[in-house]
Amino acid sequence: MQFPIHGANFTTLYQRFDIAQPETVYDLSENVNHLGPPKAVVDSWLSLIQEIKTYPHPDGEPLKSLLVKKHHLALDQLLLGNGAAELLTFFALRFKGKRVLLIHPTFSEYKMTLEAAGALIEEIKMTEIQNYELPLEQIKQAMQNAACLYLCNPNNPTGAIINRAILEDIIDHGKTVGCEVLVDEAFMDWTDESNSVIDITKEMKHVTVLRSMTKMYGIAGLRLGYIIGNPQLIKEMKSKLPHWNVNALAIKVGEICLQDTQFHNKSIQFIKNMKQDIQDYLENKECIVMDSAANFLCFQLKEPNKTRDFYFYCLERGVVLRHTENYSGMDGKWLRIAIKGNEAMNYFKNVMDEWNG
Ligand SMILES: Cc1ncc(COP(=O)(O)O)c(C=O)c1O
């Protein structure tokens, strides 16, 4: 059975599994903020048409300057991308024939972009998935022969946050042994910025941070992300990217989103409450639920060997969960659920109640 490698695009999923798509589908397989895009974007929509008449600014100004200001960086430390996914592809190109370390389970795009770039991937499988205890000594040892270590913080699909002291220890070790560290902070918007290592990129040339704007602001279809690193790396990546890689609409919408701090705070509070509610509900149903700093939860059924049956049961009733068949170490025995609005979450609860009989 061929499971898709990403969440989202549920029509393709129904077609692939030859399941009749219900009239109403709640897509809980993708982690985009259901409150988004912000009202300020919706209200400006008609005037945004002006943006598509001319070529966009090649560096994505004025958005780039706003981001630089937000993160207290120098202008030559940041590069915008057509989604964080584009930047992952171009970052990986630097590792052709070189060893890169991945810690599983984690976001599947790392492996795919590195494979496409011809990197030599070394994979460390975590045994303590539930508590997200990184096998520190094993990682440090492997870093000695690696060009780069990829970390996802908070991690997708577990939602776990890496303790700042551990992260700093890994980063320091990277400096000693000459191993770069990429920290993908695509979901950092959902938690405390103090967990971010953007500040470290200023002193440590081997540290790069990836950020996405698509999740918090509900603009996954528009595509917008950025990467923060040392000026040499930024220059090198920029020289390989297509000119005008970020479109004018995305630049303008990004600018509006960034200025709407109220939307950001409201979203965090909303998700926090909803997440707690679903976590309580699942634990009540005797599921194991991982602590998550992001806008999704990973859970395991009381009877993990019934996970596939439950996944398809939900699919047939219009609830699309994210399977974990392609997450090494999870092997389909966990499910990831995005936190959305009341209607979707209540519907999911009804389906699960029905399943439990
Ligand atoms: C951990 C992680 N990094 C990066 C991305 C890519 O984000 P974007 O939509 O900005 O391309 C995703 C998308 O799901 C993700 O989960």
CSV table of C-alpha atoms and ligand atoms in Angstrom, one decimal:
chain,number,residue,atom,x,y,z
A,1,MET,CA,0.0,0.0,0.0
A,2,GLN,CA,1.5,3.3,-1.1
A,3,PHE,CA,1.0,6.0,1.5
A,4,PRO,CA,1.7,9.6,0.4
A,5,ILE,CA,4.8,11.1,1.8
A,6,HIS,CA,3.2,14.4,2.9
A,7,GLY,CA,0.0,15.5,4.5
A,8,ALA,CA,-2.5,17.9,2.7
A,9,ASN,CA,-3.9,17.5,-0.9
A,10,PHE,CA,-6.6,15.1,0.4
A,11,THR,CA,-8.4,14.6,-2.9
A,12,THR,CA,-5.3,12.8,-4.3
A,13,LEU,CA,-5.3,10.7,-1.1
A,14,TYR,CA,-8.9,9.6,-1.6
A,15,GLN,CA,-8.2,8.8,-5.3
A,16,ARG,CA,-5.0,6.9,-4.4
A,17,PHE,CA,-6.9,4.6,-1.9
A,18,ASP,CA,-9.9,4.4,-4.1
A,19,ILE,CA,-12.2,5.7,-1.3
A,20,ALA,CA,-15.2,7.8,-2.1
A,21,GLN,CA,-14.5,11.3,-0.9
A,22,PRO,CA,-17.2,12.4,1.5
A,23,GLU,CA,-18.9,15.7,0.8
A,24,THR,CA,-17.3,17.3,3.8
A,25,VAL,CA,-13.7,16.6,4.6
A,26,TYR,CA,-11.8,17.9,7.6
A,27,ASP,CA,-8.1,17.9,6.7
A,28,LEU,CA,-6.2,17.3,9.9
A,29,SER,CA,-3.1,16.1,8.0
A,30,GLU,CA,-1.7,19.5,7.3
A,31,ASN,CA,-0.7,21.9,10.0
A,32,VAL,CA,-1.7,25.3,8.6
A,33,ASN,CA,-3.4,27.7,11.0
A,34,HIS,CA,-7.1,27.4,10.5
A,35,LEU,CA,-7.6,31.1,11.6
A,36,GLY,CA,-5.5,32.3,8.7
A,37,PRO,CA,-4.9,34.2,6.6
A,38,PRO,CA,-5.2,37.3,8.9
A,39,LYS,CA,-8.2,39.5,8.3
A,40,ALA,CA,-5.8,42.3,7.3
A,41,VAL,CA,-4.8,40.2,4.3
A,42,VAL,CA,-8.3,39.4,3.3
A,43,ASP,CA,-9.3,43.1,3.6
A,44,SER,CA,-6.4,44.1,1.3
A,45,TRP,CA,-7.0,41.3,-1.2
A,46,LEU,CA,-8.4,43.5,-4.0
A,47,SER,CA,-5.7,46.1,-3.7
A,48,LEU,CA,-3.0,43.4,-3.9
A,49,ILE,CA,-3.8,43.0,-7.6
A,50,GLN,CA,-1.5,45.9,-8.1
A,51,GLU,CA,1.4,43.8,-7.0
A,52,ILE,CA,1.2,41.4,-9.9
A,53,LYS,CA,1.7,44.0,-12.6
A,54,THR,CA,5.4,44.3,-12.1
A,55,TYR,CA,8.4,42.2,-11.2
A,56,PRO,CA,8.9,41.7,-7.5
A,57,HIS,CA,11.9,43.1,-5.6
A,58,PRO,CA,14.7,40.6,-6.2
A,59,ASP,CA,15.5,40.5,-2.5
A,60,GLY,CA,11.9,40.6,-1.3
A,61,GLU,CA,12.0,44.1,0.1
A,62,PRO,CA,10.5,45.6,2.2
A,63,LEU,CA,9.7,42.2,3.8
A,64,LYS,CA,13.3,41.2,4.1
A,65,SER,CA,14.1,44.4,6.2
A,66,LEU,CA,11.1,43.8,8.4
A,67,LEU,CA,12.3,40.3,9.2
A,68,VAL,CA,15.8,41.4,9.8
A,69,LYS,CA,14.5,44.0,12.2
A,70,LYS,CA,12.2,41.4,14.0
A,71,HIS,CA,15.1,39.0,14.5
A,72,HIS,CA,17.8,41.7,15.2
A,73,LEU,CA,20.0,40.6,12.3
A,74,ALA,CA,22.2,42.2,9.6
A,75,LEU,CA,20.7,42.4,6.1
A,76,ASP,CA,23.2,40.0,4.6
A,77,GLN,CA,22.2,37.2,7.1
A,78,LEU,CA,18.7,36.5,5.7
A,79,LEU,CA,17.4,35.1,2.4
A,80,LEU,CA,13.7,34.7,1.5
A,81,GLY,CA,12.4,31.7,-0.3
A,82,ASN,CA,9.3,30.4,-2.1
A,83,GLY,CA,8.4,28.5,1.1
A,84,ALA,CA,10.9,27.0,3.5
A,85,ALA,CA,10.8,24.0,1.1
A,86,GLU,CA,12.6,25.8,-1.6
A,87,LEU,CA,15.4,26.8,0.7
A,88,LEU,CA,15.7,23.2,1.9
A,89,THR,CA,16.3,22.2,-1.6
A,90,PHE,CA,19.0,24.8,-2.2
A,91,PHE,CA,20.6,24.3,1.2
A,92,ALA,CA,21.0,20.5,0.4
A,93,LEU,CA,22.8,21.2,-2.9
A,94,ARG,CA,25.9,22.1,-0.9
A,95,PHE,CA,26.3,18.6,0.4
A,96,LYS,CA,26.8,16.6,-2.8
A,97,GLY,CA,29.1,13.7,-1.9
A,98,LYS,CA,29.2,14.8,1.8
A,99,ARG,CA,27.8,13.1,4.9
A,100,VAL,CA,24.7,14.6,6.5
A,101,LEU,CA,23.1,13.5,9.7
A,102,LEU,CA,19.4,13.1,10.2
A,103,ILE,CA,17.7,12.2,13.5
A,104,HIS,CA,14.5,10.2,12.9
A,105,PRO,CA,11.6,10.5,13.2
A,106,THR,CA,11.6,13.9,11.5
A,107,PHE,CA,10.4,15.9,8.5
A,108,SER,CA,10.6,13.7,5.3
A,109,GLU,CA,11.7,16.6,3.0
A,110,TYR,CA,15.2,16.5,4.5
A,111,LYS,CA,16.0,13.1,3.2
A,112,MET,CA,14.4,13.7,-0.1
A,113,THR,CA,16.2,17.0,-0.9
A,114,LEU,CA,19.5,15.6,0.3
A,115,GLU,CA,19.1,12.4,-1.8
A,116,ALA,CA,18.3,14.6,-4.8
A,117,ALA,CA,21.4,16.6,-4.1
A,118,GLY,CA,23.6,13.5,-4.0
A,119,ALA,CA,24.5,13.8,-0.3
A,120,LEU,CA,25.5,10.8,1.8
A,121,ILE,CA,22.8,10.5,4.5
A,122,GLU,CA,23.5,9.0,7.8
A,123,GLU,CA,20.4,8.3,9.8
A,124,ILE,CA,20.1,8.0,13.6
A,125,LYS,CA,16.9,6.4,14.8
A,126,MET,CA,15.7,7.6,18.2
A,127,THR,CA,14.5,4.9,20.6
A,128,GLU,CA,13.1,7.4,23.1
A,129,ILE,CA,10.5,8.9,20.7
A,130,GLN,CA,7.9,9.6,23.3
A,131,ASN,CA,10.1,11.7,25.6
A,132,TYR,CA,12.2,12.9,22.6
A,133,GLU,CA,15.5,12.2,24.4
A,134,LEU,CA,18.1,12.8,21.8
A,135,PRO,CA,20.9,10.2,21.8
A,136,LEU,CA,23.4,12.9,22.5
A,137,GLU,CA,26.6,10.8,22.6
A,138,GLN,CA,25.7,9.0,19.4
A,139,ILE,CA,24.9,12.2,17.7
A,140,LYS,CA,28.1,13.9,18.8
A,141,GLN,CA,30.2,10.9,17.6
A,142,ALA,CA,28.5,10.9,14.2
A,143,MET,CA,29.0,14.6,13.9
A,144,GLN,CA,32.8,14.1,13.8
A,145,ASN,CA,32.5,12.7,10.3
A,146,ALA,CA,29.6,14.7,9.0
A,147,ALA,CA,29.4,18.0,7.1
A,148,CYS,CA,26.0,18.9,8.6
A,149,LEU,CA,23.4,17.8,11.2
A,150,TYR,CA,19.8,18.6,10.5
A,151,LEU,CA,17.5,19.3,13.5
A,152,CYS,CA,13.8,20.1,13.5
A,153,ASN,CA,12.7,22.3,16.5
A,154,PRO,CA,9.9,21.9,17.3
A,155,ASN,CA,10.1,18.5,15.6
A,156,ASN,CA,7.7,17.5,13.0
A,157,PRO,CA,5.9,15.0,13.5
A,158,THR,CA,6.4,14.7,17.3
A,159,GLY,CA,6.0,18.4,18.2
A,160,ALA,CA,8.8,18.0,20.7
A,161,ILE,CA,11.0,21.0,21.6
A,162,ILE,CA,14.8,20.5,22.0
A,163,ASN,CA,16.0,21.8,25.3
A,164,ARG,CA,18.1,25.0,24.7
A,165,ALA,CA,21.1,23.7,26.8
A,166,ILE,CA,21.2,20.5,24.8
A,167,LEU,CA,21.0,22.4,21.5
A,168,GLU,CA,23.8,24.7,22.6
A,169,ASP,CA,25.9,21.7,23.5
A,170,ILE,CA,25.4,20.2,20.1
A,171,ILE,CA,26.1,23.5,18.4
A,172,ASP,CA,29.4,23.9,20.4
A,173,HIS,CA,30.4,20.4,19.5
A,174,GLY,CA,29.7,21.2,15.8
A,175,LYS,CA,32.1,24.1,16.0
A,176,THR,CA,34.8,21.9,17.5
A,177,VAL,CA,34.5,19.1,15.0
A,178,GLY,CA,33.6,21.2,11.9
A,179,CYS,CA,30.0,20.0,11.5
A,180,GLU,CA,27.4,22.6,10.4
A,181,VAL,CA,24.0,22.6,12.2
A,182,LEU,CA,20.8,23.4,10.4
A,183,VAL,CA,17.9,24.0,12.8
A,184,ASP,CA,14.5,24.0,11.0
A,185,GLU,CA,12.2,26.2,13.1
A,186,ALA,CA,9.2,26.0,10.8
A,187,PHE,CA,6.9,25.6,13.8
A,188,MET,CA,8.7,28.0,16.2
A,189,ASP,CA,6.0,30.6,15.7
A,190,TRP,CA,3.8,28.4,17.9
A,191,THR,CA,6.0,28.5,20.9
A,192,ASP,CA,8.3,30.8,22.8
A,193,GLU,CA,11.0,32.6,20.6
A,194,SER,CA,13.4,32.0,23.5
A,195,ASN,CA,13.7,28.4,22.1
A,196,SER,CA,15.0,29.8,18.8
A,197,VAL,CA,18.7,29.8,18.1
A,198,ILE,CA,18.5,32.7,15.6
A,199,ASP,CA,20.6,34.7,18.1
A,200,ILE,CA,23.4,32.2,17.9
A,201,THR,CA,23.7,32.5,14.1
A,202,LYS,CA,25.3,35.9,14.6
A,203,GLU,CA,28.4,34.5,16.4
A,204,MET,CA,28.4,30.9,15.0
A,205,LYS,CA,29.0,30.7,11.3
A,206,HIS,CA,28.2,27.0,11.2
A,207,VAL,CA,24.6,27.5,12.5
A,208,THR,CA,21.8,28.1,10.0
A,209,VAL,CA,18.1,28.5,10.9
A,210,LEU,CA,15.1,27.9,8.6
A,211,ARG,CA,11.8,29.5,9.2
A,212,SER,CA,8.4,29.2,7.4
A,213,MET,CA,5.6,31.8,7.3
A,214,THR,CA,3.1,29.4,5.7
A,215,LYS,CA,1.9,27.7,8.9
A,216,MET,CA,1.2,30.5,11.3
A,217,TYR,CA,-0.3,32.8,8.7
A,218,GLY,CA,-2.3,30.2,6.8
A,219,ILE,CA,-0.6,31.0,3.5
A,220,ALA,CA,0.7,27.6,2.5
A,221,GLY,CA,-0.7,28.0,-1.1
A,222,LEU,CA,1.2,31.3,-1.5
A,223,ARG,CA,4.5,30.0,-0.3
A,224,LEU,CA,6.9,32.0,2.0
A,225,GLY,CA,9.9,31.2,4.1
A,226,TYR,CA,13.3,32.4,5.0
A,227,ILE,CA,16.7,31.2,6.0
A,228,ILE,CA,19.2,32.8,8.4
A,229,GLY,CA,22.8,32.1,8.3
A,230,ASN,CA,26.3,33.5,7.8
A,231,PRO,CA,26.6,36.1,4.9
A,232,GLN,CA,28.8,33.8,2.8
A,233,LEU,CA,26.2,31.0,2.9
A,234,ILE,CA,23.4,33.4,2.1
A,235,LYS,CA,25.3,34.8,-0.8
A,236,GLU,CA,26.1,31.4,-2.1
A,237,MET,CA,22.5,30.2,-1.9
A,238,LYS,CA,21.2,33.5,-3.4
A,239,SER,CA,23.5,33.0,-6.4
A,240,LYS,CA,21.9,29.6,-7.1
A,241,LEU,CA,18.2,30.6,-6.7
A,242,PRO,CA,16.2,31.9,-9.6
A,243,HIS,CA,16.0,35.7,-9.8
A,244,TRP,CA,12.6,36.8,-8.3
A,245,ASN,CA,12.2,33.5,-6.5
A,246,VAL,CA,9.6,35.1,-4.2
A,247,ASN,CA,6.6,36.5,-5.9
A,248,ALA,CA,5.2,40.0,-5.3
A,249,LEU,CA,2.0,38.8,-3.7
A,250,ALA,CA,3.9,36.7,-1.2
A,251,ILE,CA,6.2,39.6,-0.3
A,252,LYS,CA,3.2,42.0,0.3
A,253,VAL,CA,1.2,39.4,2.2
A,254,GLY,CA,4.2,38.6,4.3
A,255,GLU,CA,4.6,42.2,5.2
A,256,ILE,CA,0.9,42.5,6.2
A,257,CYS,CA,1.1,39.3,8.3
A,258,LEU,CA,4.3,40.3,10.1
A,259,GLN,CA,2.7,43.6,11.2
A,260,ASP,CA,-0.4,41.8,12.6
A,261,THR,CA,1.0,40.8,16.0
A,262,GLN,CA,-2.5,40.6,17.4
A,263,PHE,CA,-3.3,37.8,14.9
A,264,HIS,CA,-0.1,35.9,16.0
A,265,ASN,CA,-1.0,36.2,19.7
A,266,LYS,CA,-4.6,35.3,19.2
A,267,SER,CA,-3.6,32.2,17.2
A,268,ILE,CA,-1.2,31.0,19.8
A,269,GLN,CA,-3.8,31.3,22.6
A,270,PHE,CA,-6.5,29.7,20.4
A,271,ILE,CA,-4.4,26.7,19.5
A,272,LYS,CA,-3.1,26.3,23.1
A,273,ASN,CA,-6.6,25.9,24.4
A,274,MET,CA,-7.8,23.6,21.6
A,275,LYS,CA,-4.6,21.5,21.9
A,276,GLN,CA,-5.2,21.0,25.6
A,277,ASP,CA,-8.8,20.0,24.9
A,278,ILE,CA,-7.8,17.4,22.3
A,279,GLN,CA,-5.0,16.1,24.4
A,280,ASP,CA,-7.4,15.6,27.4
A,281,TYR,CA,-9.9,13.9,25.1
A,282,LEU,CA,-7.3,11.5,23.6
A,283,GLU,CA,-5.8,10.6,27.0
A,284,ASN,CA,-9.3,9.9,28.2
A,285,LYS,CA,-9.6,7.4,25.4
A,286,GLU,CA,-6.4,5.8,26.7
A,287,CYS,CA,-4.2,7.0,23.9
A,288,ILE,CA,-0.6,8.0,24.5
A,289,VAL,CA,-0.2,11.6,23.5
A,290,MET,CA,3.2,13.3,23.0
A,291,ASP,CA,3.7,16.8,24.5
A,292,SER,CA,3.8,19.2,21.6
A,293,ALA,CA,5.0,22.8,21.3
A,294,ALA,CA,3.5,23.1,17.9
A,295,ASN,CA,0.0,23.3,16.4
A,296,PHE,CA,-0.4,19.5,16.1
A,297,LEU,CA,-0.3,16.4,18.3
A,298,CYS,CA,1.1,12.9,17.8
A,299,PHE,CA,-0.8,10.1,19.5
A,300,GLN,CA,-1.0,6.4,19.7
A,301,LEU,CA,-4.1,4.3,20.1
A,302,LYS,CA,-4.6,2.0,23.0
A,303,GLU,CA,-4.2,-0.8,20.5
A,304,PRO,CA,-1.5,0.4,18.2
A,305,ASN,CA,-1.9,-2.5,15.8
A,306,LYS,CA,-5.3,-1.1,14.9
A,307,THR,CA,-3.9,2.3,13.7
A,308,ARG,CA,-4.3,1.6,10.0
A,309,ASP,CA,-7.8,0.5,10.5
A,310,PHE,CA,-8.6,3.6,12.5
A,311,TYR,CA,-6.9,5.8,9.9
A,312,PHE,CA,-9.1,4.4,7.1
A,313,TYR,CA,-12.1,4.5,9.3
A,314,CYS,CA,-11.6,8.2,9.8
A,315,LEU,CA,-10.8,8.7,6.1
A,316,GLU,CA,-14.1,7.1,5.1
A,317,ARG,CA,-15.9,9.5,7.4
A,318,GLY,CA,-14.2,12.6,6.2
A,319,VAL,CA,-11.4,13.0,8.7
A,320,VAL,CA,-7.9,13.0,7.2
A,321,LEU,CA,-5.2,12.3,9.8
A,322,ARG,CA,-1.5,12.2,9.1
A,323,HIS,CA,-0.3,8.6,9.0
A,324,THR,CA,3.3,7.9,10.2
A,325,GLU,CA,4.1,5.0,7.8
A,326,ASN,CA,7.0,6.9,6.3
A,327,TYR,CA,8.4,8.2,9.6
A,328,SER,CA,11.3,6.0,10.6
A,329,GLY,CA,10.9,4.7,14.1
A,330,MET,CA,7.1,5.3,14.2
A,331,ASP,CA,6.3,2.8,11.5
A,332,GLY,CA,2.6,3.7,11.2
A,333,LYS,CA,1.9,3.1,14.9
A,334,TRP,CA,1.3,6.8,15.6
A,335,LEU,CA,-1.0,9.4,14.1
A,336,ARG,CA,-0.6,13.1,13.9
A,337,ILE,CA,-3.5,15.4,14.2
A,338,ALA,CA,-3.5,19.1,13.3
A,339,ILE,CA,-5.3,21.4,15.8
A,340,LYS,CA,-8.1,23.2,13.9
A,341,GLY,CA,-11.4,24.9,14.8
A,342,ASN,CA,-14.2,23.7,17.0
A,343,GLU,CA,-16.2,22.2,14.2
A,344,ALA,CA,-13.4,20.0,12.9
A,345,MET,CA,-12.2,18.9,16.3
A,346,ASN,CA,-15.7,18.0,17.5
A,347,TYR,CA,-16.3,16.1,14.3
A,348,PHE,CA,-13.1,14.1,14.9
A,349,LYS,CA,-14.2,13.4,18.5
A,350,ASN,CA,-17.6,12.1,17.2
A,351,VAL,CA,-15.8,9.8,14.8
A,352,MET,CA,-13.5,8.5,17.5
A,353,ASP,CA,-16.4,8.0,19.9
A,354,GLU,CA,-18.1,6.0,17.2
A,355,TRP,CA,-15.0,3.9,16.6
A,356,ASN,CA,-14.7,3.2,20.3
A,357,GLY,CA,-18.3,2.0,20.2
B,1,LIG,C1,9.4,20.9,9.6
B,1,LIG,C2,9.0,21.6,8.3
B,1,LIG,N1,9.9,22.4,7.7
B,1,LIG,C3,9.7,23.0,6.5
B,1,LIG,C4,8.4,22.9,5.9
B,1,LIG,C5,8.2,23.6,4.6
B,1,LIG,O1,7.4,24.7,4.9
B,1,LIG,P1,6.9,25.7,3.7
B,1,LIG,O2,5.4,25.6,3.6
B,1,LIG,O3,7.3,27.1,4.2
B,1,LIG,O4,7.6,25.3,2.5
B,1,LIG,C6,7.5,22.1,6.5
B,1,LIG,C7,6.1,21.9,5.8
B,1,LIG,O5,5.3,21.1,6.2
B,1,LIG,C8,7.7,21.4,7.7
B,1,LIG,O6,6.9,20.7,8.3
